[in-house]
mmCIF file of C-alpha atoms in Angstrom:
data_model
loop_
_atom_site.group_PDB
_atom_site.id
_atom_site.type_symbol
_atom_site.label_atom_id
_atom_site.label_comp_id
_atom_site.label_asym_id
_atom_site.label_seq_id
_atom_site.Cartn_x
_atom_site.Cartn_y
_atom_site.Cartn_z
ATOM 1 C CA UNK A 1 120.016 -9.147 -214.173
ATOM 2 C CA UNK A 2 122.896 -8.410 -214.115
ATOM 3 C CA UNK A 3 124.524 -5.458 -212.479
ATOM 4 C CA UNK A 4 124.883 -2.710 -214.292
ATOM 5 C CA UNK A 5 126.467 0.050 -212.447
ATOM 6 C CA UNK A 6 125.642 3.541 -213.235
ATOM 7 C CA UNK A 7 128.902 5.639 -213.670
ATOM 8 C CA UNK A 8 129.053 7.766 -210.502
ATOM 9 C CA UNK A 9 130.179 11.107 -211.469
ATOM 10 C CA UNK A 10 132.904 12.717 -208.210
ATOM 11 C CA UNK A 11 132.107 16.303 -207.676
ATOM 12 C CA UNK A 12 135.260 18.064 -208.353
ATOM 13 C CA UNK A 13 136.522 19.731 -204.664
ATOM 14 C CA UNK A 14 134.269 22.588 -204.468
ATOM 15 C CA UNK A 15 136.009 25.744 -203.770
ATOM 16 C CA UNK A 16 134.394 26.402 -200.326
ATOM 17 C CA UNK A 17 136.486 29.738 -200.181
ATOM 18 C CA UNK A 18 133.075 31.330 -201.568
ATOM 19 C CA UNK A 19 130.980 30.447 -198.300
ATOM 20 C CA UNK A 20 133.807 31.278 -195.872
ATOM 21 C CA UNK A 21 134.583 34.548 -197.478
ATOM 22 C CA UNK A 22 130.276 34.742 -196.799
ATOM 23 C CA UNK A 23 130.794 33.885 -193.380
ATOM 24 C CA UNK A 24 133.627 35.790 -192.510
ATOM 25 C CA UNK A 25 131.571 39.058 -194.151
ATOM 26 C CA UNK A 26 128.422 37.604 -191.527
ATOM 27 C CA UNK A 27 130.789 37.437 -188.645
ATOM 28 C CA UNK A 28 132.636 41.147 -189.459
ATOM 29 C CA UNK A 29 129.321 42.371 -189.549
ATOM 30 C CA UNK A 30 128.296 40.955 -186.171
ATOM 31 C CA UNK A 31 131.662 41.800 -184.735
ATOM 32 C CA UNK A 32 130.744 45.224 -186.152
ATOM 33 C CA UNK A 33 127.160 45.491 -185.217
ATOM 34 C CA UNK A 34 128.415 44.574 -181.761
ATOM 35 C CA UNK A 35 131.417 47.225 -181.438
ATOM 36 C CA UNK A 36 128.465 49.595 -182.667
ATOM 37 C CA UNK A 37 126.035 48.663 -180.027
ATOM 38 C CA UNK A 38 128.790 49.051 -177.182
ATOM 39 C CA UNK A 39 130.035 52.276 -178.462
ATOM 40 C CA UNK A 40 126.119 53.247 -178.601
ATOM 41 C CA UNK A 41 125.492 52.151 -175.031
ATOM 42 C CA UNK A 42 129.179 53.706 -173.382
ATOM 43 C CA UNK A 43 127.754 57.239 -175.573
ATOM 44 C CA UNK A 44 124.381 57.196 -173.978
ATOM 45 C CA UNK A 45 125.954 56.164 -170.259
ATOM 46 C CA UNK A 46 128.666 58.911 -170.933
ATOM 47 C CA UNK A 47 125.809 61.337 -171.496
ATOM 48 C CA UNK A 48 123.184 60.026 -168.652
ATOM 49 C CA UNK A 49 126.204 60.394 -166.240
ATOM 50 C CA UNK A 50 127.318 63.665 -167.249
ATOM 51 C CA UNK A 51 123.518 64.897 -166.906
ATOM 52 C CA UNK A 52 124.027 63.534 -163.146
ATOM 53 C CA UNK A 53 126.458 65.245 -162.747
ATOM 54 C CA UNK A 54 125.453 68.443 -164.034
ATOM 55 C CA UNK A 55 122.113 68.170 -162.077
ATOM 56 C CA UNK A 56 123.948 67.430 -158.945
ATOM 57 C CA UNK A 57 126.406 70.319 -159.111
ATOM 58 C CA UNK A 58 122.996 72.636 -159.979
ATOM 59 C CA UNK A 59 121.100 71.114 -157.034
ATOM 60 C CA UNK A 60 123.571 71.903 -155.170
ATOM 61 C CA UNK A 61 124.239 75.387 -156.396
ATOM 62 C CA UNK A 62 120.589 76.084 -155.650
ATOM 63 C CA UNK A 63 120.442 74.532 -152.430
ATOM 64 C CA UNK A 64 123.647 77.139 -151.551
ATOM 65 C CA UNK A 65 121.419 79.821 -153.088
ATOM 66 C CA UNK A 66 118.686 79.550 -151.210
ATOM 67 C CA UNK A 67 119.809 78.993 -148.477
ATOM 68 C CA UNK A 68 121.964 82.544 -148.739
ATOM 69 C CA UNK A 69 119.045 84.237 -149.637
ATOM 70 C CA UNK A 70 116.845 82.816 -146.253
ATOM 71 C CA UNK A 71 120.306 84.023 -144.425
ATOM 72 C CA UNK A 72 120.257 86.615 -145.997
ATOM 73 C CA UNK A 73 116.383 87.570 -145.213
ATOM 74 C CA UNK A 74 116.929 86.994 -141.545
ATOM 75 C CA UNK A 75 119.917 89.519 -141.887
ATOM 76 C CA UNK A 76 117.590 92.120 -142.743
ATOM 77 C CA UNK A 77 114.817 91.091 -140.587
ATOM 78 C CA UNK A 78 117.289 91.266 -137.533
ATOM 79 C CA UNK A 79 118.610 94.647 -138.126
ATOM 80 C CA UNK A 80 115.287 96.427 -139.302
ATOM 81 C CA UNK A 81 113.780 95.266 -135.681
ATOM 82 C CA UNK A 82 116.804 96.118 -133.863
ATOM 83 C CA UNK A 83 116.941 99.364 -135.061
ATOM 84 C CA UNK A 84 113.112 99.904 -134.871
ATOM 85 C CA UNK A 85 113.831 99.006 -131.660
ATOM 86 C CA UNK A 86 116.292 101.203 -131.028
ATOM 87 C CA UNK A 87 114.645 104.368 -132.113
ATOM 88 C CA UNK A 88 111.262 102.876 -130.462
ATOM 89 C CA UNK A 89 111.864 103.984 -126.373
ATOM 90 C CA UNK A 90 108.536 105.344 -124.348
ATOM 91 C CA UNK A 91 108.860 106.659 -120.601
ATOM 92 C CA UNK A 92 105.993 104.607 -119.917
ATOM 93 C CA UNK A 93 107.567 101.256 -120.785
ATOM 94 C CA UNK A 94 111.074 102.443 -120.420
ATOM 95 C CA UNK A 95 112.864 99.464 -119.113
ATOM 96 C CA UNK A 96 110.649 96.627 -121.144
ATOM 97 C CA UNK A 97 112.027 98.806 -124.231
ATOM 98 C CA UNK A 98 115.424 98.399 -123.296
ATOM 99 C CA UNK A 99 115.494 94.883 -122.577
ATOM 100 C CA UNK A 100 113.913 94.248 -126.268
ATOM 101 C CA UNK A 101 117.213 96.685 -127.787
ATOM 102 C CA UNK A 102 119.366 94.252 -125.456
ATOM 103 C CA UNK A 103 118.301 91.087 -126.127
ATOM 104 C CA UNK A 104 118.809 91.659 -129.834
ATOM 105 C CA UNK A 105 122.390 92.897 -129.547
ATOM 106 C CA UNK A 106 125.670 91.320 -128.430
ATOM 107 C CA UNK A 107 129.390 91.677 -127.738
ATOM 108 C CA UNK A 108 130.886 94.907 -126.517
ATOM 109 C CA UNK A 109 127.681 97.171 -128.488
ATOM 110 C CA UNK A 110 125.209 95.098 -125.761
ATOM 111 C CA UNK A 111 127.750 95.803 -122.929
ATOM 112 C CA UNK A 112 127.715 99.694 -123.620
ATOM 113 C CA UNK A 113 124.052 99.704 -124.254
ATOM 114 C CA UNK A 114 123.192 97.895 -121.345
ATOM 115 C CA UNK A 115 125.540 99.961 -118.723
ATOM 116 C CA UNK A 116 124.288 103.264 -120.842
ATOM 117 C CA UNK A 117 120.448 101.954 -120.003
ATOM 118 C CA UNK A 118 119.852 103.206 -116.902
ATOM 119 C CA UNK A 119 120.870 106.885 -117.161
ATOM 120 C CA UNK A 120 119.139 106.766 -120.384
ATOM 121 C CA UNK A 121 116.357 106.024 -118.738
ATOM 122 C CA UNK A 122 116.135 108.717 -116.402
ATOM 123 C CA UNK A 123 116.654 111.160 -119.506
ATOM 124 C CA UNK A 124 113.599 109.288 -121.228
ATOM 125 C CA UNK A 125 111.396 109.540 -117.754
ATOM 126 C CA UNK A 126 112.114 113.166 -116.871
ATOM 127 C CA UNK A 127 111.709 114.583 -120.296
ATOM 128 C CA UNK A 128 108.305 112.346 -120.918
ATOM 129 C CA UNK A 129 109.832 111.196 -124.150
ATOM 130 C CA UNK A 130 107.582 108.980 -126.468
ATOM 131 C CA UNK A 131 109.626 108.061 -129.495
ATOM 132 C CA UNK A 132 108.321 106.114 -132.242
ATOM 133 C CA UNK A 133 110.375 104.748 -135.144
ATOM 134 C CA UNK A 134 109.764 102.682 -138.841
ATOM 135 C CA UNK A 135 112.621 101.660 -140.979
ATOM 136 C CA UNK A 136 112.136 103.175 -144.306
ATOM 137 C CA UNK A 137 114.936 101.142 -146.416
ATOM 138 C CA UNK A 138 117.232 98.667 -145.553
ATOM 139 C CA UNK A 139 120.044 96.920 -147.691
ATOM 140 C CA UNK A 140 122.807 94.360 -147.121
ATOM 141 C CA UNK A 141 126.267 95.498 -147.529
ATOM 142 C CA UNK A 142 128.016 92.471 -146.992
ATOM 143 C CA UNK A 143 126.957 89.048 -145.488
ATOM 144 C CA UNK A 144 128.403 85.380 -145.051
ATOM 145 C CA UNK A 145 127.812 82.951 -142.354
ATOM 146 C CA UNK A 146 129.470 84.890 -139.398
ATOM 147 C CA UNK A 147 128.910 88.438 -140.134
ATOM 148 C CA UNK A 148 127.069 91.109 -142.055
ATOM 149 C CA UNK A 149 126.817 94.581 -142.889
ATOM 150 C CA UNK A 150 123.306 96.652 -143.301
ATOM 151 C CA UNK A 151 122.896 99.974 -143.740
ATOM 152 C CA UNK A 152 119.067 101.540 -142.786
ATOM 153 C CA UNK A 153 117.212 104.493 -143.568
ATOM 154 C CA UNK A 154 115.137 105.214 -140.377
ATOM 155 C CA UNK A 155 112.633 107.987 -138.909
ATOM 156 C CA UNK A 156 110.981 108.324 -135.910
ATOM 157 C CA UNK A 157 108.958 110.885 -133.941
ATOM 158 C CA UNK A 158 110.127 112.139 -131.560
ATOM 159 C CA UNK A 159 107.492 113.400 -127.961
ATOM 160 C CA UNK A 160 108.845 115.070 -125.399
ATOM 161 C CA UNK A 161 108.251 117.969 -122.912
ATOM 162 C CA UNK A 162 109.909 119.975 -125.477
ATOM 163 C CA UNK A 163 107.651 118.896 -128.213
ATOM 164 C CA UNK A 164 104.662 117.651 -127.303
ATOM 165 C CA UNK A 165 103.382 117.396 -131.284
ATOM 166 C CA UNK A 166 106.134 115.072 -131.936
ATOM 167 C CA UNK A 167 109.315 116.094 -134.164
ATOM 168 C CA UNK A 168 110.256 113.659 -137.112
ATOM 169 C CA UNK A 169 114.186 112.391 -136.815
ATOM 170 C CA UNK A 170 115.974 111.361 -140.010
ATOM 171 C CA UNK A 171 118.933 108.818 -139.264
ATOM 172 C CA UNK A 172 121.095 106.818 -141.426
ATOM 173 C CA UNK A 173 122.376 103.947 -139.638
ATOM 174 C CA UNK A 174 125.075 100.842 -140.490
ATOM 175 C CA UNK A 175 124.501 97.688 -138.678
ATOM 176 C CA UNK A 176 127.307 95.283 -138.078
ATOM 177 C CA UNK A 177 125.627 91.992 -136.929
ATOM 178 C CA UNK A 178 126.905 88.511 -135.904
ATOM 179 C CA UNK A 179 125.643 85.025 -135.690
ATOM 180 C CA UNK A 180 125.773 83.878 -132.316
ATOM 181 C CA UNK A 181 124.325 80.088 -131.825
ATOM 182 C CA UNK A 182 122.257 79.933 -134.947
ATOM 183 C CA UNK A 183 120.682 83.642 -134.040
ATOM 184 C CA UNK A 184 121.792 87.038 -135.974
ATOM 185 C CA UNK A 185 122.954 89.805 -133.640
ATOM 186 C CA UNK A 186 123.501 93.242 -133.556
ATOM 187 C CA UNK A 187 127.262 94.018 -132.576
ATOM 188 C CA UNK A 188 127.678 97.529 -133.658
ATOM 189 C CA UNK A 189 125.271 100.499 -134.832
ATOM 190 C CA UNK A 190 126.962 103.992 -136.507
ATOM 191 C CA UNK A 191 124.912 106.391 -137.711
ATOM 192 C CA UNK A 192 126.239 107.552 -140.950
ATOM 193 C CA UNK A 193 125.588 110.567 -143.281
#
């Protein structure tokens, strides 16, 4: 047999612009798809770091809150016993009573209460005074870390040789008090109308 030979028919060039316009659209989309996941992922970090943030700075405003208001507490706590205290004096337990107005004081008030003590004392013995006191309200004026202003409604009765049923005694007092070593003080008392 003799060889026959089949015509071979040549492909004319193909025009391959077709498949790389397909796979340039593929890749663009990718490239895209990527850019889009990225922009997606800086968003949501953006927003999970500005939620830190604002929860930190509200922690911390809190925090600073409360611990005002347990400052703030004490304050009040301080000055309603020191002033009880003050308007709480028996003959019978004359110089235990003073020591408890003294050791909540300080500064030049404690100096003058403390040299006053003893002839007010001797006025509290020879008139047989029994006084007994109760804060009614009490209120911050001011307050930071240092210092603070209270003003206190108070009353106390009032025994004595002059009145042995007891007389009721209206005063209206503002409290200066300091923090000395982690403890509130009282450094001044006024009575006020």
């Amino acid at each position: 047999m003799a060889g026959t030979t089949a015509p071979v028919e040549v492909e004319p060039d193909l025009d391959h612009t077709g498949n790389d316009a397909a796979a340039a659209t593929a890749d663009s989309e990718v490239r895209q798809s990527t850019r889009g996941f990225i922009a997606t992922m800086a968003a949501i970090a953006l927003v999970a770091l500005a939620a830190l943030v604002v929860g930190g700075v509200s922690w911390t405003n809190l925090r600073a809150e409360q611990a005002a208001q347990s400052r703030d507490e004490q304050i009040l706590e301080t000055a309603r016993q020191v002033v009880v205290n003050l308007v709480t004096l028996r003959h019978q337990s004359v110089d235990e009573d003073i020591q408890r107005v003294a050791d909540g004081t300080t500064g030049p008030f404690r100096d003058q209460f403390t040299s006053a003590s003893g002839n007010f004392g001797d006025v509290l013995n020879q008139g047989q005074v029994e006084s007994t006191g109760e804060v009614k309200e009490a209120g911050l004026v001011t307050s930071d870390d240092e210092h603070a202003v209270v003003l206190a409604a108070v009353t106390s009765t009032v025994k004595n040789t002059e009145a042995p049923d007891g007389e009721i005694r209206v005063y209206r007092m503002k409290v200066s008090l300091d923090s000395v070593d982690g403890n509130w003080l009282v450094s001044d008392v006024e009575f006020v109308a």
